[in-house]
PDB file of C-alpha atoms and ligand atoms in Angstrom:
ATOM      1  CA  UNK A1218      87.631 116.719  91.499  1.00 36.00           C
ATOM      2  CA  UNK A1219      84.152 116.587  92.548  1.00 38.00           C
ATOM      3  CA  UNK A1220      83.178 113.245  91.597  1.00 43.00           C
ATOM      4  CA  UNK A1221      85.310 111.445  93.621  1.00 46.00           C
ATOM      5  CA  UNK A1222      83.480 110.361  96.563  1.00 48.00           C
ATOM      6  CA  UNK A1223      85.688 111.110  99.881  1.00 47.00           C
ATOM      7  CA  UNK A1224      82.685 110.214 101.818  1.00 46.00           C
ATOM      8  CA  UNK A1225      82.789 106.571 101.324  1.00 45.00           C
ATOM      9  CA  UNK A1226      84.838 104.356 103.657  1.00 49.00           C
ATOM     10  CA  UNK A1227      85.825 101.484 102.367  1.00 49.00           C
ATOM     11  CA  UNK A1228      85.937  98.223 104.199  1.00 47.00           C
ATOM     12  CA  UNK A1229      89.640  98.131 104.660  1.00 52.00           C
ATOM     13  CA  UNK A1230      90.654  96.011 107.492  1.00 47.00           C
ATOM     14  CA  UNK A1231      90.423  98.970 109.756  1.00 60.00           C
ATOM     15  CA  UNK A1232      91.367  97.553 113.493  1.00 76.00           C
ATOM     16  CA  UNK A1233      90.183 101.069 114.929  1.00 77.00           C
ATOM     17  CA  UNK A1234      87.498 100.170 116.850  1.00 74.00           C
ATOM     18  CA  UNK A1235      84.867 103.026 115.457  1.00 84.00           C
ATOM     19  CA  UNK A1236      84.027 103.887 112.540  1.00 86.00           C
ATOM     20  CA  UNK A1237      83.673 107.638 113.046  1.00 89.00           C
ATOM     21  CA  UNK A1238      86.842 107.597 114.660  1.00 89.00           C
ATOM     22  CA  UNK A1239      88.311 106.816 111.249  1.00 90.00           C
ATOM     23  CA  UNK A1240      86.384 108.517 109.123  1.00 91.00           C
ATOM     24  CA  UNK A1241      87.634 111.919 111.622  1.00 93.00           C
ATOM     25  CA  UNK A1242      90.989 110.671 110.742  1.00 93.00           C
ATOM     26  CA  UNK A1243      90.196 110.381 107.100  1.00 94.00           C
ATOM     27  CA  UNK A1244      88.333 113.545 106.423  1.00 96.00           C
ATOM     28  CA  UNK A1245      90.382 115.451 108.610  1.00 97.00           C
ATOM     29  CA  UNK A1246      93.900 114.588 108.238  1.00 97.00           C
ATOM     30  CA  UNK A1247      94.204 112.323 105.101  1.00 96.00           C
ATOM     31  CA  UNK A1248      91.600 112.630 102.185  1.00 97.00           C
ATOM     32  CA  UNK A1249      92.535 116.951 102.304  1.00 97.00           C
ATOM     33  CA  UNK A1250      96.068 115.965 101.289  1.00 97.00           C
ATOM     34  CA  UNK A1251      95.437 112.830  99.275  1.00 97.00           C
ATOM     35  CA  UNK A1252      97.187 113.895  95.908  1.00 97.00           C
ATOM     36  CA  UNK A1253      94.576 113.926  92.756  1.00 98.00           C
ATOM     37  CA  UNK A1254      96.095 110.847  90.863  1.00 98.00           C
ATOM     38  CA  UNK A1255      95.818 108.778  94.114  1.00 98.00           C
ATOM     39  CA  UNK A1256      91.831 109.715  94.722  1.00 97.00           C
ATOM     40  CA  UNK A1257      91.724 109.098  90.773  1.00 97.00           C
ATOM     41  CA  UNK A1258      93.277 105.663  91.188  1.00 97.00           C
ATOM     42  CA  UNK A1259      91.198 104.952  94.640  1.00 96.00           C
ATOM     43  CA  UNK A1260      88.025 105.240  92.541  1.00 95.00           C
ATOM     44  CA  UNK A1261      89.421 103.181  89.827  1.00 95.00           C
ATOM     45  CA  UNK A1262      90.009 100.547  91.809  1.00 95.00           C
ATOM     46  CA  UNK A1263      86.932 100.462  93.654  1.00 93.00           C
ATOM     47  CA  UNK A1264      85.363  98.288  90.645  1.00 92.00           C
ATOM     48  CA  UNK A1265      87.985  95.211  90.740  1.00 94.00           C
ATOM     49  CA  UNK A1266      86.424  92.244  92.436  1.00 95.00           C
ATOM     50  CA  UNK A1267      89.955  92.620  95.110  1.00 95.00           C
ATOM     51  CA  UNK A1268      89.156  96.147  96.020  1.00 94.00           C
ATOM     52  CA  UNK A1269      90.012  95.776  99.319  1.00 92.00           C
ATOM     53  CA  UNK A1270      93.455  94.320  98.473  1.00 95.00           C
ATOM     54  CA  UNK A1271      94.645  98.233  98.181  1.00 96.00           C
ATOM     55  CA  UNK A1272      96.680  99.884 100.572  1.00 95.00           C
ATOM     56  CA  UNK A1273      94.305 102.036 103.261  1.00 92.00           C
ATOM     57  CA  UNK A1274      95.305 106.105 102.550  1.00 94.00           C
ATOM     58  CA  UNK A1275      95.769 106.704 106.486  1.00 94.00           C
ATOM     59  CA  UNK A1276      98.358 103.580 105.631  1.00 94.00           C
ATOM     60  CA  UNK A1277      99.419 105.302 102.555  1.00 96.00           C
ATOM     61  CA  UNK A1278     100.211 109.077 104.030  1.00 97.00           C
ATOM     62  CA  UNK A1279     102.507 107.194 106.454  1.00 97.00           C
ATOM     63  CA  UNK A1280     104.226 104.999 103.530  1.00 98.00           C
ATOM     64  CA  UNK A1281     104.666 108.777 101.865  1.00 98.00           C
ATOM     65  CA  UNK A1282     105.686 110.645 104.935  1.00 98.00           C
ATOM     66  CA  UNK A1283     108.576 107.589 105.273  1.00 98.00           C
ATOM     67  CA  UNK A1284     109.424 107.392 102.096  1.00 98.00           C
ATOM     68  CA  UNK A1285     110.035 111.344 102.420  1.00 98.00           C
ATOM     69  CA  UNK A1286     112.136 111.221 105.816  1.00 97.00           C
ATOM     70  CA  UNK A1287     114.220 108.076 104.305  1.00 97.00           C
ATOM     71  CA  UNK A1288     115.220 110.849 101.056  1.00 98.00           C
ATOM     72  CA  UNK A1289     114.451 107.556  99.456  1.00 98.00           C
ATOM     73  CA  UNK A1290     115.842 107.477  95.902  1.00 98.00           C
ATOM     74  CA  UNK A1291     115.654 103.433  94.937  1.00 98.00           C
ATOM     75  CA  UNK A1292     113.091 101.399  96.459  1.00 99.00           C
ATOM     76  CA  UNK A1293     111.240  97.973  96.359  1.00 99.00           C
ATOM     77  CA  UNK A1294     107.658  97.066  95.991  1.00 98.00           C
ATOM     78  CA  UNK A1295     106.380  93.755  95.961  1.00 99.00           C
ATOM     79  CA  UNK A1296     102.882  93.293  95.747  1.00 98.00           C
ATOM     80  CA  UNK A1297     101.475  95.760  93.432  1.00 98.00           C
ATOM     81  CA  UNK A1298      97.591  95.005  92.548  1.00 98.00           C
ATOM     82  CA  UNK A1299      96.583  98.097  90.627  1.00 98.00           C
ATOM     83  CA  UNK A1300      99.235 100.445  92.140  1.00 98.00           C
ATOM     84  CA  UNK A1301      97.459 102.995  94.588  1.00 98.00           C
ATOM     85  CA  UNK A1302     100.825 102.289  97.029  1.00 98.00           C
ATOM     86  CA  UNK A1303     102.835 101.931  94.142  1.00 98.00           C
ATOM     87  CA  UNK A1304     101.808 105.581  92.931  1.00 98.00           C
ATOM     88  CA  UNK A1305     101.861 107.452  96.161  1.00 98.00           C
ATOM     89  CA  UNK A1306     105.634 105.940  95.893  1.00 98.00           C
ATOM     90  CA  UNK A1307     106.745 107.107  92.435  1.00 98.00           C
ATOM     91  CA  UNK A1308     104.350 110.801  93.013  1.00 98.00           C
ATOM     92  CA  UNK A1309     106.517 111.036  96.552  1.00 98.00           C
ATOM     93  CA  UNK A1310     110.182 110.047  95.595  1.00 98.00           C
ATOM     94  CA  UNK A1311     112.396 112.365  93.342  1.00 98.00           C
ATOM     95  CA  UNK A1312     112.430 112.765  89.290  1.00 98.00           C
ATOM     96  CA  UNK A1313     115.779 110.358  89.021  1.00 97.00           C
ATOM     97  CA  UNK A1314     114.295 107.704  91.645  1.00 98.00           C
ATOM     98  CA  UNK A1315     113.562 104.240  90.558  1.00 98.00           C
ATOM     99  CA  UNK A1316     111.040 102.111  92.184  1.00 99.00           C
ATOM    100  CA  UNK A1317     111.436  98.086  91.161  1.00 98.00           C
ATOM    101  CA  UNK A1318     107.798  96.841  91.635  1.00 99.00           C
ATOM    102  CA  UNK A1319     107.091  93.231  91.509  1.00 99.00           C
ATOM    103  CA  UNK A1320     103.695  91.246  90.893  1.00 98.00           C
ATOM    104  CA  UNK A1321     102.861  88.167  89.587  1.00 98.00           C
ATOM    105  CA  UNK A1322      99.606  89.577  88.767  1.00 97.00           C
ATOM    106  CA  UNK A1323      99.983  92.517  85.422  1.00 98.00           C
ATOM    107  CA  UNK A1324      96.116  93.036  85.011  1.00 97.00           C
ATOM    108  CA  UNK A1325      95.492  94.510  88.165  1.00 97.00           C
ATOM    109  CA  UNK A1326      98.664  96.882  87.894  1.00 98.00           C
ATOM    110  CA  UNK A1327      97.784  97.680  84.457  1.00 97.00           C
ATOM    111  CA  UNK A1328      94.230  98.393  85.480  1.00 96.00           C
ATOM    112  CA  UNK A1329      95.879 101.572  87.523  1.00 97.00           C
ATOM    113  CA  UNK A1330      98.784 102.446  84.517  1.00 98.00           C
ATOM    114  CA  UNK A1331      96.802 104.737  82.919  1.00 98.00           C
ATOM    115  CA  UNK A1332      96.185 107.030  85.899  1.00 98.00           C
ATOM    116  CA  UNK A1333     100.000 106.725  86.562  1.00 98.00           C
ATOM    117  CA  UNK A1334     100.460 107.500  83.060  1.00 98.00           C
ATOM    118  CA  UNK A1335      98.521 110.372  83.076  1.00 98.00           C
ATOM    119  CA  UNK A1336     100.315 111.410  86.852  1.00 98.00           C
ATOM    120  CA  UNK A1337     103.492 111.431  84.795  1.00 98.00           C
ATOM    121  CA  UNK A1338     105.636 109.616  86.831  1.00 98.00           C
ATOM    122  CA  UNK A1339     105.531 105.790  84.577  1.00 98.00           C
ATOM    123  CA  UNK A1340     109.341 106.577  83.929  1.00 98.00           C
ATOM    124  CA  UNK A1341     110.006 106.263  87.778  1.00 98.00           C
ATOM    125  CA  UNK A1342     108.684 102.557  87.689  1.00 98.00           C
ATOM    126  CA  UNK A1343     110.046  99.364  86.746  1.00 98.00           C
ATOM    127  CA  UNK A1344     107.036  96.799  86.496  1.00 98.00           C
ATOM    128  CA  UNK A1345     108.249  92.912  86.742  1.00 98.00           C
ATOM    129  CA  UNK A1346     105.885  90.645  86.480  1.00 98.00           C
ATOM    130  CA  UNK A1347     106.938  87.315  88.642  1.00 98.00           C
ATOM    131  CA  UNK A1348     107.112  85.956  91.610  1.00 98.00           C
ATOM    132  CA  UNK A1349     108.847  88.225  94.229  1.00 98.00           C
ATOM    133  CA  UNK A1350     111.340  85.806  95.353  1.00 98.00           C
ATOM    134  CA  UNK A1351     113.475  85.085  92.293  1.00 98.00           C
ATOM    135  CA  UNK A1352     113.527  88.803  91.245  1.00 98.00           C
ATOM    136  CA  UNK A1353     115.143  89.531  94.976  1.00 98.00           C
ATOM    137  CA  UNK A1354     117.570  86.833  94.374  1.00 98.00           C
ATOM    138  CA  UNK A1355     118.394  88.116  90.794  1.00 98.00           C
ATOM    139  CA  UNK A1356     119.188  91.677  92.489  1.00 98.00           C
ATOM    140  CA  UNK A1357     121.763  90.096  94.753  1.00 98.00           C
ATOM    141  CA  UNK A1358     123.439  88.256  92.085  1.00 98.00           C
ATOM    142  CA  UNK A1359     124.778  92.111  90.983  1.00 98.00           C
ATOM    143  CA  UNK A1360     127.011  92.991  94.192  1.00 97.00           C
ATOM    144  CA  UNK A1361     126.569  96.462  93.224  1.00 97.00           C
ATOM    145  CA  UNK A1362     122.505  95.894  94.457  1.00 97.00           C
ATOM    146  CA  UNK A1363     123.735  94.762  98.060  1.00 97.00           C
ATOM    147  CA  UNK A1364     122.950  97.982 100.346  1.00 98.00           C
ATOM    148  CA  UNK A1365     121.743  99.985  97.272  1.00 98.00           C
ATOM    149  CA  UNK A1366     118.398 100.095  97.839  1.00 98.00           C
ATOM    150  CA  UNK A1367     116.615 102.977 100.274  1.00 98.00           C
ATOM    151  CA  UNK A1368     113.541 101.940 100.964  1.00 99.00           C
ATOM    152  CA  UNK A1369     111.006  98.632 100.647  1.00 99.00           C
ATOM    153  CA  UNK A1370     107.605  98.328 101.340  1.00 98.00           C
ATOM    154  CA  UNK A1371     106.292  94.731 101.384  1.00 98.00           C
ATOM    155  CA  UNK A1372     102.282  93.776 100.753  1.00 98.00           C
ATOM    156  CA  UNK A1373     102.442  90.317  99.205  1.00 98.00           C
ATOM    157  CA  UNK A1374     101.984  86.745 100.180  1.00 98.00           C
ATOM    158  CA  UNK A1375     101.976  87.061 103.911  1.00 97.00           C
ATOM    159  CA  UNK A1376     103.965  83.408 104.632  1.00 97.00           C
ATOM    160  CA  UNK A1377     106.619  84.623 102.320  1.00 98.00           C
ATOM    161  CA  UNK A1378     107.399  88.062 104.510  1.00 98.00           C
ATOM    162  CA  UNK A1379     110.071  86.055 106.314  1.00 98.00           C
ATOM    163  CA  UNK A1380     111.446  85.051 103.229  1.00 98.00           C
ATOM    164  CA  UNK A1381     111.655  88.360 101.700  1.00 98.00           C
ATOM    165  CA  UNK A1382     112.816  90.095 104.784  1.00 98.00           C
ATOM    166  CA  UNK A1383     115.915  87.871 104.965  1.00 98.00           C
ATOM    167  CA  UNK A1384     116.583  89.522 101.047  1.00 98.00           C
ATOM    168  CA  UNK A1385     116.095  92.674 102.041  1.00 98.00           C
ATOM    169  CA  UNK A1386     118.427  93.172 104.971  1.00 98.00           C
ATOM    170  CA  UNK A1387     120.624  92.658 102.279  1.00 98.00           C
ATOM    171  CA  UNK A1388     119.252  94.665  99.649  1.00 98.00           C
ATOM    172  CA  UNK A1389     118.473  97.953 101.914  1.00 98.00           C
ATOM    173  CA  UNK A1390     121.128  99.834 103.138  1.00 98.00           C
ATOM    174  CA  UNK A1391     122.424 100.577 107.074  1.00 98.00           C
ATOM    175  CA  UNK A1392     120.018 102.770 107.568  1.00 98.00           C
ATOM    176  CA  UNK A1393     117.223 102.210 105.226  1.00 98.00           C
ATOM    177  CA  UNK A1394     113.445 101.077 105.894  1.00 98.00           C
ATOM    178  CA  UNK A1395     111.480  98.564 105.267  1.00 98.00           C
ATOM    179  CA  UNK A1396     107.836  98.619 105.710  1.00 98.00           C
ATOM    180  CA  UNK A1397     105.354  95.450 105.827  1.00 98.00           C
ATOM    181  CA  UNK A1398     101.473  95.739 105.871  1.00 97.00           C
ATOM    182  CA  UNK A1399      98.924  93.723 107.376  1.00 96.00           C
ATOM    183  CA  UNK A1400     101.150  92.369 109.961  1.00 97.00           C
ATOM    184  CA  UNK A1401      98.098  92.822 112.562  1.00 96.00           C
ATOM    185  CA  UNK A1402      95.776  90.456 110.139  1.00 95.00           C
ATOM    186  CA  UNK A1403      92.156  92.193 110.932  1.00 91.00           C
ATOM    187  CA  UNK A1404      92.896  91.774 114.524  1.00 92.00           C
ATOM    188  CA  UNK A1405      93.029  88.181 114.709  1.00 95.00           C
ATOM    189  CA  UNK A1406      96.529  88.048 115.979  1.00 96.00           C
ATOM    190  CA  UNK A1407      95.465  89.136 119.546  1.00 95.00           C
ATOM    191  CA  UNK A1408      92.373  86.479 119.510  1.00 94.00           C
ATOM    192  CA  UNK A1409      92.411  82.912 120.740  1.00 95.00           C
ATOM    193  CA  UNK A1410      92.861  80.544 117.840  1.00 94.00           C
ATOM    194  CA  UNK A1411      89.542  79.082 118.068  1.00 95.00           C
ATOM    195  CA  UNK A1412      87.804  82.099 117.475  1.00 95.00           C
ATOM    196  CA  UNK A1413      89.188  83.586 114.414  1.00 94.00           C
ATOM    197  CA  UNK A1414      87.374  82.365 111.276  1.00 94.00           C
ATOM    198  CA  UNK A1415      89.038  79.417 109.861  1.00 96.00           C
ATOM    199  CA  UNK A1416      89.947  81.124 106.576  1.00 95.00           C
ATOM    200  CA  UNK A1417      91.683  83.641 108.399  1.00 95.00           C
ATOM    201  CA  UNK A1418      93.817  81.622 110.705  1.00 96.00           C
ATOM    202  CA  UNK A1419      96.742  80.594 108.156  1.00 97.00           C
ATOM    203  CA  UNK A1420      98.120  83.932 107.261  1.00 97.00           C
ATOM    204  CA  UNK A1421      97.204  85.042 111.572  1.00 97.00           C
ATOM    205  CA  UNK A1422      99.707  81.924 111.775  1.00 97.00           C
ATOM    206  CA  UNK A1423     102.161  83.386 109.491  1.00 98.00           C
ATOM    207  CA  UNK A1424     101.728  87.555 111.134  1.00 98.00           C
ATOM    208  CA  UNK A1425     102.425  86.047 114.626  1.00 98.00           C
ATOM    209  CA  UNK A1426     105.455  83.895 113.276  1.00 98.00           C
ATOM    210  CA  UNK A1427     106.666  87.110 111.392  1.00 98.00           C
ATOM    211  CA  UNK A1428     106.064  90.028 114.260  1.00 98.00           C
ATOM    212  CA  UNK A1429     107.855  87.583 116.670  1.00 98.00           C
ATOM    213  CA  UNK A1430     110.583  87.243 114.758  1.00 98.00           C
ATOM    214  CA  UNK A1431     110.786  90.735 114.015  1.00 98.00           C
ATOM    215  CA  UNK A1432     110.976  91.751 117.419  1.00 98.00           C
ATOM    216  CA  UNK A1433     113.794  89.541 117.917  1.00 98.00           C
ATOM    217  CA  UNK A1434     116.208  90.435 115.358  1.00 98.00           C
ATOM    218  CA  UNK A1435     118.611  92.825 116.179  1.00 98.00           C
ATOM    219  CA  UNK A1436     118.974  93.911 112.949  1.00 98.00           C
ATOM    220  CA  UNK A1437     116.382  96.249 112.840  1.00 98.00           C
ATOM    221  CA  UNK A1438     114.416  98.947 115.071  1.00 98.00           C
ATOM    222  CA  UNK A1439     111.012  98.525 114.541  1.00 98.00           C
ATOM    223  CA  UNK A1440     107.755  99.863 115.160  1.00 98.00           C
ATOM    224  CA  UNK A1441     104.450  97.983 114.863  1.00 97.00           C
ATOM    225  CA  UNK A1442     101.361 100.967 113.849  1.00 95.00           C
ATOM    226  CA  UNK A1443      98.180  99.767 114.230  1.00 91.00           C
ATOM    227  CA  UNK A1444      97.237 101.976 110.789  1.00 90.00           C
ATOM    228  CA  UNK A1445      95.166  99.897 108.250  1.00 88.00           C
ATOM    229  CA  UNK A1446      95.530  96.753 109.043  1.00 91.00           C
ATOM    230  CA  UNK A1447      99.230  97.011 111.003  1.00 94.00           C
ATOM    231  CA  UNK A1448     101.962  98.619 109.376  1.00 97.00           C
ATOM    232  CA  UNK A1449     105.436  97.136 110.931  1.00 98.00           C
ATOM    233  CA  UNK A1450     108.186 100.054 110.346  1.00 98.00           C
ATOM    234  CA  UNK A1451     112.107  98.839 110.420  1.00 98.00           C
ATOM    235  CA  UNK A1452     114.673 100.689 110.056  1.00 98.00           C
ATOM    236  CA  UNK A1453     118.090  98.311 109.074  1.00 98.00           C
ATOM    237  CA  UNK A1454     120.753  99.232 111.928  1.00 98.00           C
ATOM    238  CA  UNK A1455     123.478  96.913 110.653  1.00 97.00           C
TER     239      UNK A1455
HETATM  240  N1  SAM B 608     100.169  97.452  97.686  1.00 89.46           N
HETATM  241  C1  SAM B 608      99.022  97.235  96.821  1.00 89.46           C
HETATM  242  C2  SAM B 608      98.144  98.479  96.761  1.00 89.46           C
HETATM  243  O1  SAM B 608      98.438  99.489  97.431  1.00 89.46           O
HETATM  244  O2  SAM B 608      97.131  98.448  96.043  1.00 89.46           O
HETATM  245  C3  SAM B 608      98.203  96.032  97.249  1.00 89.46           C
HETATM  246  C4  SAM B 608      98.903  94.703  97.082  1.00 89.46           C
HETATM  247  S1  SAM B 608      97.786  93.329  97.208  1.00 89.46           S
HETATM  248  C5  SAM B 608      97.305  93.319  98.898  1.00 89.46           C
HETATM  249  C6  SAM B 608      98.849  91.936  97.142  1.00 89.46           C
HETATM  250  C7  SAM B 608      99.472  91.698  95.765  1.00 89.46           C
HETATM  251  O3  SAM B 608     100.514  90.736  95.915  1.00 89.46           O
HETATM  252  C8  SAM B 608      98.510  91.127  94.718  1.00 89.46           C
HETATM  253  O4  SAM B 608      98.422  92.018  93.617  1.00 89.46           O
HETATM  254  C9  SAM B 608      99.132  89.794  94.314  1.00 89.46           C
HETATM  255  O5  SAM B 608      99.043  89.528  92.933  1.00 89.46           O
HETATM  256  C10 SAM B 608     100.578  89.980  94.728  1.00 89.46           C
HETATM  257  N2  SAM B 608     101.307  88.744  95.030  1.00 89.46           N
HETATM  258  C11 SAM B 608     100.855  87.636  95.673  1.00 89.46           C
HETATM  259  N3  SAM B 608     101.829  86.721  95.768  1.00 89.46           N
HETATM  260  C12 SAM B 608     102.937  87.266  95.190  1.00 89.46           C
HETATM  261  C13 SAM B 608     104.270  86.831  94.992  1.00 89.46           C
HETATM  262  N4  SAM B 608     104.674  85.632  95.409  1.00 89.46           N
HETATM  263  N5  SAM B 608     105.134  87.657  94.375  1.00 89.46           N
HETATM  264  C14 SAM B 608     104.736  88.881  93.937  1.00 89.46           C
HETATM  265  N6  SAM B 608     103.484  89.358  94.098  1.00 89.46           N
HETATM  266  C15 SAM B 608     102.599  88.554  94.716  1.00 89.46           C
HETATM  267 CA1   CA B 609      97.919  95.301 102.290  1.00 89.46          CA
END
């Protein structure tokens, strides 16, 4: 596909301190094995006014390469925008998987449907637009949903991650993993309050609340990747 431009590197939150560095890891080891659809939908996206809001593809290969070592079947997604992690998910899991993907917002995900359409993999997806919260609750009204699910990967409202992780150590099973992005907020978590920019220091409020209470709960092994913008890996242990 020669018109999509690999060159560019978009202003993700990278936290890697140069920019060649990343673009090595980009041309070298990601953008070569970047699947078609996901380039296709990477360009898409590149024209919505949120741009940024999608998931880095260093990020992404890792979400795939989980998703592949979990033999994840049924997973989560809550916070779709146009659905570049969304269809690295449904392209990566098998033809009878089912991926429950949750956003309040249906523009943006429908902005990427077509190319997930045309990927062939739309059947994979269930699309419900809401608020995440009430959809997790609905899932644990059905006993049959406790410990059904394989995998999650969380990349919504950052003050709510707390929230939703308390859902999911009930929805995933003994075993299963659950992924959370942005937890390293640009960087900002590792800076003195006063000098992070003011409209960042809510949600750096939120990531330090969340990765502290991460580390503390024994209900998980974890790893924190400083990929993207910090990727926190758990894996449920009981
Ligand atoms: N994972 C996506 C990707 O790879 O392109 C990016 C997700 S974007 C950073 C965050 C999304 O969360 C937005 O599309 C937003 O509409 C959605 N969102 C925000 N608050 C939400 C909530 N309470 N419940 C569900 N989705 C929410
Ligand atoms: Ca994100």
């Amino acid at each position: 596909m020669g018109s999509i431009k690999n060159e560019i590197i978009k202003p993700h939150a990278v936290l890697l301190q140069s920019q060649e560095l990343y673009k090595y890891i980009l041309d070298t080891s990601v953008y070569p094995r970047e699947p078609t659809p996901l380039k296709e939908l990477r360009d898409a996206s590149a024209s919505h006014p949120k741009f940024f809001y999608a998931t880095a593809p260093d990020a992404g290969q890792l979400l795939a390469l989980l998703l592949k070592m979990a033999n994840a079947k049924q997973t989560i997604e809550i916070g779709v925008f146009t659905g570049y992690s969304l269809l690295l998910a449904a392209l990566t899991i098998p033809e009878d998987g089912m991926i429950t993907a949750i956003d309040i917002d249906r523009k943006a995900y429908e902005m990427g449907l077509p190319i997930i359409k045309k990927a062939g993999v739309e059947h994979k997806i269930n699309f419900v637009e809401s608020p995440a919260l009430p959809v997790l609750d609905k899932l644990l009204e059905d006993k049959d949903k406790e410990g059904s699910f394989d995998f999650a990967f969380v990349d919504a409202d950052k003050e709510n991650y707390h929230n939703y992780h308390e859902k999911l150590m009930k929805l995933i099973k003994v075993g299963g993993i659950v992924v959370y992005d942005n937890t390293l907020w640009g960087g900002t978590v590792a800076l003195p309050e006063k000098d992070v920019p003011e409209a960042k220091r809510d949600i750096r409020k939120h990531a330090l609340e969340f990765n502290h209470k991460i580390s503390a709960d024994p209900r998980v092994e974890i790893c924190l990747a400083p990929l993207g913008d910090g990727v926190t890996i758990c894996r449920r242990i009981c």
